[in-house]
mmCIF file of C-alpha atoms in Angstrom:
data_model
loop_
_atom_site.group_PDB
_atom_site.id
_atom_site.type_symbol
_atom_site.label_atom_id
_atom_site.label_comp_id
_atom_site.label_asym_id
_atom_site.label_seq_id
_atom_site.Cartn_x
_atom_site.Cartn_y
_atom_site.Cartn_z
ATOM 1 C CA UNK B 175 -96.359 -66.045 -89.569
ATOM 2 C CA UNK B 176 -94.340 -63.108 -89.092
ATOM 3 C CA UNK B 177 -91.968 -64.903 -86.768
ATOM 4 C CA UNK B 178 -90.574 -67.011 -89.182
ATOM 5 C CA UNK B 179 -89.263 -64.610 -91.567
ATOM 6 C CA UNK B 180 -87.002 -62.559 -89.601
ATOM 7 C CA UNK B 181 -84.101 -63.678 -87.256
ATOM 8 C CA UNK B 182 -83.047 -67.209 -85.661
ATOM 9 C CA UNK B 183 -85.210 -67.487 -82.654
ATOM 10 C CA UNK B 184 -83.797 -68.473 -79.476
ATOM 11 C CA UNK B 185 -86.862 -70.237 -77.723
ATOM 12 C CA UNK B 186 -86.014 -74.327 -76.944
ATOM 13 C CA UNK B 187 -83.025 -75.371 -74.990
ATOM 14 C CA UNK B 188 -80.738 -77.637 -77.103
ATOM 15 C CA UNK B 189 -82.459 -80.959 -75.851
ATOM 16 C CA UNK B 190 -85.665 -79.748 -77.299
ATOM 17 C CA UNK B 191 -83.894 -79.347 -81.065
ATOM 18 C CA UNK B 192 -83.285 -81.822 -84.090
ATOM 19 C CA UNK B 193 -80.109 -80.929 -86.473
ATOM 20 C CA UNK B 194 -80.862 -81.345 -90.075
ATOM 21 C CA UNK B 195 -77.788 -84.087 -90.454
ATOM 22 C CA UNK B 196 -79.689 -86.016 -86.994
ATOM 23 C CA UNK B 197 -83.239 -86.039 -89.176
ATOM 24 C CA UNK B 198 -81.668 -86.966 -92.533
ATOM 25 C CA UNK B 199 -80.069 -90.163 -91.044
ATOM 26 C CA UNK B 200 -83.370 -91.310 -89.520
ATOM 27 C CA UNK B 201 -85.323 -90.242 -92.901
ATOM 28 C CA UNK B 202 -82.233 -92.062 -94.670
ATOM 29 C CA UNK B 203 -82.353 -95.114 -92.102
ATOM 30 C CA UNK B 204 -83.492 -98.745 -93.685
ATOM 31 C CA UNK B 205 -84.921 -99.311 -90.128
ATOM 32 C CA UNK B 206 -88.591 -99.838 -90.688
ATOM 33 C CA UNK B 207 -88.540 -99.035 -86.642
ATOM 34 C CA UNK B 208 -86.845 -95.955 -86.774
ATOM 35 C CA UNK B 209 -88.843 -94.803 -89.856
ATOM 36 C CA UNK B 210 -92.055 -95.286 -88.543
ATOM 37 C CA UNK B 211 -91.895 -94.112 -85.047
ATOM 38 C CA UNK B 212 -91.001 -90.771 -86.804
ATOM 39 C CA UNK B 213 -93.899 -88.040 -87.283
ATOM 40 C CA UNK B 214 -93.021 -85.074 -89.146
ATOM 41 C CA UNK B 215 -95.552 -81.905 -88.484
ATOM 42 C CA UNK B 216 -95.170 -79.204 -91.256
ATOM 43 C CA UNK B 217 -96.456 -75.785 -89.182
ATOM 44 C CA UNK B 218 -96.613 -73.225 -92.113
ATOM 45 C CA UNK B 219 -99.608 -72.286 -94.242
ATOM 46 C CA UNK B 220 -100.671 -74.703 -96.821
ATOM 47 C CA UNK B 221 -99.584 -72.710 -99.551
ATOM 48 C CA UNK B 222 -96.113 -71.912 -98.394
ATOM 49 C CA UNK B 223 -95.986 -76.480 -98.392
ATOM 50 C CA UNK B 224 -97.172 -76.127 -102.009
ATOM 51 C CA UNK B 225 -93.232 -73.721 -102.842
ATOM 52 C CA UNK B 226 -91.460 -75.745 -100.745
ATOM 53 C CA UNK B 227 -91.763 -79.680 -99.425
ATOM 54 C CA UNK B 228 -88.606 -82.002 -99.470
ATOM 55 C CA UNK B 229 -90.808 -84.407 -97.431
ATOM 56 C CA UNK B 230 -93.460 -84.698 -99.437
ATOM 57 C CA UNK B 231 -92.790 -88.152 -100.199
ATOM 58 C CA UNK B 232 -92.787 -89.217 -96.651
ATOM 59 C CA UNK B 233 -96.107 -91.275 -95.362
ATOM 60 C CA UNK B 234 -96.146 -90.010 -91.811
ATOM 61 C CA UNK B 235 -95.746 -85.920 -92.688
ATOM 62 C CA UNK B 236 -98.351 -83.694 -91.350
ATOM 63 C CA UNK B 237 -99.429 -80.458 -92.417
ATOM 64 C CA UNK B 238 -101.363 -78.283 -89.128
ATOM 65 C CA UNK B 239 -100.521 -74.618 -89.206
ATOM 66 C CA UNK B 240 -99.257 -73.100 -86.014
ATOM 67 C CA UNK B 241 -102.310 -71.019 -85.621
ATOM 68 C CA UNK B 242 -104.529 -73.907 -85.466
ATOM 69 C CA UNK B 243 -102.399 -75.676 -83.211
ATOM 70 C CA UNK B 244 -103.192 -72.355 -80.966
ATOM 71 C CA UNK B 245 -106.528 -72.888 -81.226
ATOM 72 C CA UNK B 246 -108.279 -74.025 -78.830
ATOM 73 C CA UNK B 247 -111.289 -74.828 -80.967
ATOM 74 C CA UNK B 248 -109.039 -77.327 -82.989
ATOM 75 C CA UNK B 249 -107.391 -79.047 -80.049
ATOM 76 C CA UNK B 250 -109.909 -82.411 -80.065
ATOM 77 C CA UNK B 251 -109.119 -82.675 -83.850
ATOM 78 C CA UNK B 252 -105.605 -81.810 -83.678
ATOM 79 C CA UNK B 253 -104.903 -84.247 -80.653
ATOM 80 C CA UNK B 254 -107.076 -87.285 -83.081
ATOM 81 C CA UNK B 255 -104.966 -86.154 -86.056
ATOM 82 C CA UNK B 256 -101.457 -86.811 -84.248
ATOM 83 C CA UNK B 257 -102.502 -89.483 -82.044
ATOM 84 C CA UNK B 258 -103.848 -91.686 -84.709
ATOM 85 C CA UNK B 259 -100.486 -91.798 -86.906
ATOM 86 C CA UNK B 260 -99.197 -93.300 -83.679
ATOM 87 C CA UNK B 261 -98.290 -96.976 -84.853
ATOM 88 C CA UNK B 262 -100.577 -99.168 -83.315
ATOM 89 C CA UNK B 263 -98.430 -101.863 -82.028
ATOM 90 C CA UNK B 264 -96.027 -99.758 -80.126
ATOM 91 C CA UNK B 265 -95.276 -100.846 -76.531
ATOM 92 C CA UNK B 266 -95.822 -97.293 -74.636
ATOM 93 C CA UNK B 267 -93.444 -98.384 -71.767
ATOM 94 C CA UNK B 268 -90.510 -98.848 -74.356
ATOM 95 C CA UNK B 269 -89.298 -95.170 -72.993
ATOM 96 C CA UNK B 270 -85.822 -96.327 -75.402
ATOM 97 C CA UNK B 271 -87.889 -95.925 -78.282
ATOM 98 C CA UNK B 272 -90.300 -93.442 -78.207
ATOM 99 C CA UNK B 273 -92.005 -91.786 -81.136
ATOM 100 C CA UNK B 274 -90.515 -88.504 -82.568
ATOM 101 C CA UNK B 275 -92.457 -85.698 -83.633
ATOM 102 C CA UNK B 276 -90.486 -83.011 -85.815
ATOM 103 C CA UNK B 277 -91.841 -79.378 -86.020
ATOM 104 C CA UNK B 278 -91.137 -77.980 -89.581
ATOM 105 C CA UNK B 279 -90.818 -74.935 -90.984
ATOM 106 C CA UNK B 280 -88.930 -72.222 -93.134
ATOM 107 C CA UNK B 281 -86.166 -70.866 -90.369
ATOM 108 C CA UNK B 282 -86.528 -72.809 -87.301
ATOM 109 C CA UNK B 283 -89.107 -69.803 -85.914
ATOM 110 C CA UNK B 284 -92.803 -71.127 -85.755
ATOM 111 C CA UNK B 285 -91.359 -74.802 -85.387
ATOM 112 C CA UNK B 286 -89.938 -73.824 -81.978
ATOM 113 C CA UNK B 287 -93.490 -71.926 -80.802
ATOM 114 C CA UNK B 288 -95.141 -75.006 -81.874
ATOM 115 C CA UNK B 289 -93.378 -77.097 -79.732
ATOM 116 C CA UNK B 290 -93.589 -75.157 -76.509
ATOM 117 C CA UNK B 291 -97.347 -75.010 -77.131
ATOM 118 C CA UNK B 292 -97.421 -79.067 -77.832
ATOM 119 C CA UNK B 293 -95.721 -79.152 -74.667
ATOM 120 C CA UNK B 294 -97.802 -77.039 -72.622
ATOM 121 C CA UNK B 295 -101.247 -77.733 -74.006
ATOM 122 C CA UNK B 296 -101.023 -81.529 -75.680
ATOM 123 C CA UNK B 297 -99.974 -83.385 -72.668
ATOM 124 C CA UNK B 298 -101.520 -86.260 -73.874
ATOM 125 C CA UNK B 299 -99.080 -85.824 -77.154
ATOM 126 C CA UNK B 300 -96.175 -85.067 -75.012
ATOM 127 C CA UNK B 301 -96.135 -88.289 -72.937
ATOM 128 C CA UNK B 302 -96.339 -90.368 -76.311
ATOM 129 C CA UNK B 303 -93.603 -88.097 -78.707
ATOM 130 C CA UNK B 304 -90.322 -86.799 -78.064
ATOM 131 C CA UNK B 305 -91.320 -83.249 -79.554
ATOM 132 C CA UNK B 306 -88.183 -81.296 -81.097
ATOM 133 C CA UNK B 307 -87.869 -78.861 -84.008
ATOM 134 C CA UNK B 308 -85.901 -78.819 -86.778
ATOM 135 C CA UNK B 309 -83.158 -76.219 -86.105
ATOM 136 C CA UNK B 310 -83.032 -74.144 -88.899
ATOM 137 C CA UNK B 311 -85.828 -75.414 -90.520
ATOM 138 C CA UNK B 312 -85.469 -75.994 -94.505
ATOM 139 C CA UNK B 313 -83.244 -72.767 -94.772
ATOM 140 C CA UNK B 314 -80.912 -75.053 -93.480
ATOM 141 C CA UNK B 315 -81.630 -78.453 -94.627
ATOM 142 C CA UNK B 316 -81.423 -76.456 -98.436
ATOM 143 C CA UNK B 317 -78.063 -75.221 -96.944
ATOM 144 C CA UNK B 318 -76.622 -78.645 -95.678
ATOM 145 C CA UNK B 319 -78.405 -81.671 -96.728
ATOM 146 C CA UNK B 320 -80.328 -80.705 -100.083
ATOM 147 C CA UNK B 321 -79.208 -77.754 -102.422
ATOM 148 C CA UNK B 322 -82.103 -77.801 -104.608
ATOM 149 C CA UNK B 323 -84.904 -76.927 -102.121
ATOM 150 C CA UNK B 324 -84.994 -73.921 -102.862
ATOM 151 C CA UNK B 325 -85.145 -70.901 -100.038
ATOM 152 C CA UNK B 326 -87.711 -68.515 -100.193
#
């Protein structure tokens, strides 16, 4: 959306955001724990995924556009969609740890909107996911953790 291709948003306190180095240890990590408690949810238009997708390799990424996730038409499907990736023998009380959801997407714009509406709309999402962004989206993981994704 237009939001993502001009400045660095402001929107989510610190708490709310995942550094680049922070995701590429857990993506990185052997722990089968770690790896699968981890959902990553891709917010840009399909075709933007198609130029650019260091994560396409991972089992648990997502692709919903932030426009569907503000849809309130889509909210049954979207809420199956991300609750079903939830692995099924997870112990919901085990507050230590809980499932991560990751909001991608070019600058760190439309990941940030998508959480606060996650927040305010999926409740249901919200008590099972820590939801964060990734700060700087994959401008900055091209910048820090992998040159040749490209920017666009």
């Amino acid at each position: 959306s237009a939001d993502d291709k001009g400045e660095h948003l402001k929107i989510l306190d610190a708490s709310c955001r995942t550094k680049v180095d922070q995701l590429n240890s857990k993506l990185q990590s052997k722990s089968e724990k770690e790896h699968k408690n981890l959902l990553l949810l891709d917010v840009r238009n399909p075709v933007e995924l198609s130029i650019v997708n260091p994560f396409k390799n991972e089992q648990n990424l997502l692709n919903i556009t932030l426009s569907d996730i503000k849809n309130p038409r889509k909210k049954d499907e979207i809420l199956k969609t991300i609750l079903d990736k939830i692995p099924e023998n997870k112990n919901n009380n085990d507050s230590f740890n809980s499932s991560q959801l990751i909001c991608l997407c070019r600058k760190g714009n439309d990941s940030q909107l998508a959480v606060k509406e996650l927040q305010n709309r999926f409740p249901e999402i919200a008590e099972k996911y820590v939801v964060t962004d990734l700060e700087g989206g994959y401008t900055e993981w091209s910048k820090k953790i992998d040159g040749s994704v490209p920017l666009y």
